[in-house]
Coordinates of C-alpha atoms in Angstrom, one line a residue:
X1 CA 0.0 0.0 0.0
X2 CA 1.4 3.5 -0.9
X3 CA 0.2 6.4 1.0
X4 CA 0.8 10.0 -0.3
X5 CA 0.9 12.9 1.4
X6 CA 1.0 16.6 0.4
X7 CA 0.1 20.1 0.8
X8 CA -1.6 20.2 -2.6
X9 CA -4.9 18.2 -2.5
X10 CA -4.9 18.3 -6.5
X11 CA -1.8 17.2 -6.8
X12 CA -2.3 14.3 -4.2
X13 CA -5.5 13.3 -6.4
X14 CA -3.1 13.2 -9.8
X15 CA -0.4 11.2 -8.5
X16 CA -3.0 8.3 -7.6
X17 CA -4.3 8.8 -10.8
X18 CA -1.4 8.9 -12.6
X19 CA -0.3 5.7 -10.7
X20 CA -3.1 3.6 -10.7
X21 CA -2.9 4.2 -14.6
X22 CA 1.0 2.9 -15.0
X23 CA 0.4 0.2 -12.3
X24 CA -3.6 -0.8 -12.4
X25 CA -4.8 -2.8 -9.4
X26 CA -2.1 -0.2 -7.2
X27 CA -3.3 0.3 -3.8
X28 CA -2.5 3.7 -3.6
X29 CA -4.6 6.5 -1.5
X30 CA -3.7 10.2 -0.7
X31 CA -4.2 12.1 2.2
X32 CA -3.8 15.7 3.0
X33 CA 0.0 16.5 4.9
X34 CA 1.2 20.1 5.7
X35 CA 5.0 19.3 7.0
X36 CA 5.0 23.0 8.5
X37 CA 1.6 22.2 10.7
X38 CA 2.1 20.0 13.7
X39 CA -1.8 19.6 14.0
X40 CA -1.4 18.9 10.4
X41 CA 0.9 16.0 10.9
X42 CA -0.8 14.4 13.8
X43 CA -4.0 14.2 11.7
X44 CA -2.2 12.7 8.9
X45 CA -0.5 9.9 11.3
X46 CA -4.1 9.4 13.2
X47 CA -5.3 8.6 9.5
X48 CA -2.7 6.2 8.3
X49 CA -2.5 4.8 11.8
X50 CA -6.2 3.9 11.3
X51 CA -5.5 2.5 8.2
X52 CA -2.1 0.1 8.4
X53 CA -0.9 -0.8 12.1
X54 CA 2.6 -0.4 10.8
X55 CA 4.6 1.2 7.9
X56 CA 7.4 -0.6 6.6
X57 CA 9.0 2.7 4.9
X58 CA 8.9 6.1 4.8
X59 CA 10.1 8.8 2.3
X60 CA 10.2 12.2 3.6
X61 CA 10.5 14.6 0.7
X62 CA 9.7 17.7 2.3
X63 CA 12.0 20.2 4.4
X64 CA 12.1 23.6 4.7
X65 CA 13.6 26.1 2.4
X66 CA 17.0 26.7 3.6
X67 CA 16.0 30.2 3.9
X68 CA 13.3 30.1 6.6
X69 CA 14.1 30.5 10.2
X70 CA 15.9 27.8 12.1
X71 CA 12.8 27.0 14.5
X72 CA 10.8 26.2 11.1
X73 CA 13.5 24.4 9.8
X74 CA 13.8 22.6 12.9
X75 CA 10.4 21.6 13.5
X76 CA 9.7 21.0 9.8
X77 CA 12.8 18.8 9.2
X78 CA 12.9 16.8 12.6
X79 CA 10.0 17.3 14.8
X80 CA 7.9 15.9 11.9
X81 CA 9.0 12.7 11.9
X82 CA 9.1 12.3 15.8
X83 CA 5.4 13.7 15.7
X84 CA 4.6 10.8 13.1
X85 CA 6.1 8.2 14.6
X86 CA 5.4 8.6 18.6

């Protein structure tokens, strides 16, 4: 099962799509994930907690822009994971 999350809803919706069409019968579903919200994050945990009772792998591909300031980064970058995990 691959679960997808993102910011962008739209996006979310055409990377299913786009998946279940180069890999039919794909168990794929997408969920809403804002990496800057903690409240955001605990949602998105409570709802792939509810559906798997473990994850085998995850691939974080979001951080914040070098740019923004440290407690951002911080929280975006490491608090994220800890806050999907625990």
């Amino acid at each position: 099962k691959i679960i997808i999350g993102s910011r962008n809803t739209v996006t979310n919706e055409r990377a299913v799509s786009e998946l279940k069409r180069r890999n039919p019968g794909t168990d794929v579903t997408a969920l809403a994930l804002d990496l800057a919200s903690l409240e955001s994050v605990r949602e998105f945990a409570k709802q792939v907690a509810e559906m798997e009772p473990i994850v085998d792998v995850l691939i974080n591909n979001g951080a914040a822009r070098p740019y923004a300031n440290p407690y951002t980064q911080f929280r975006t970058n490491y608090l994220v994971i800890r806050a999907i995990f625990y």
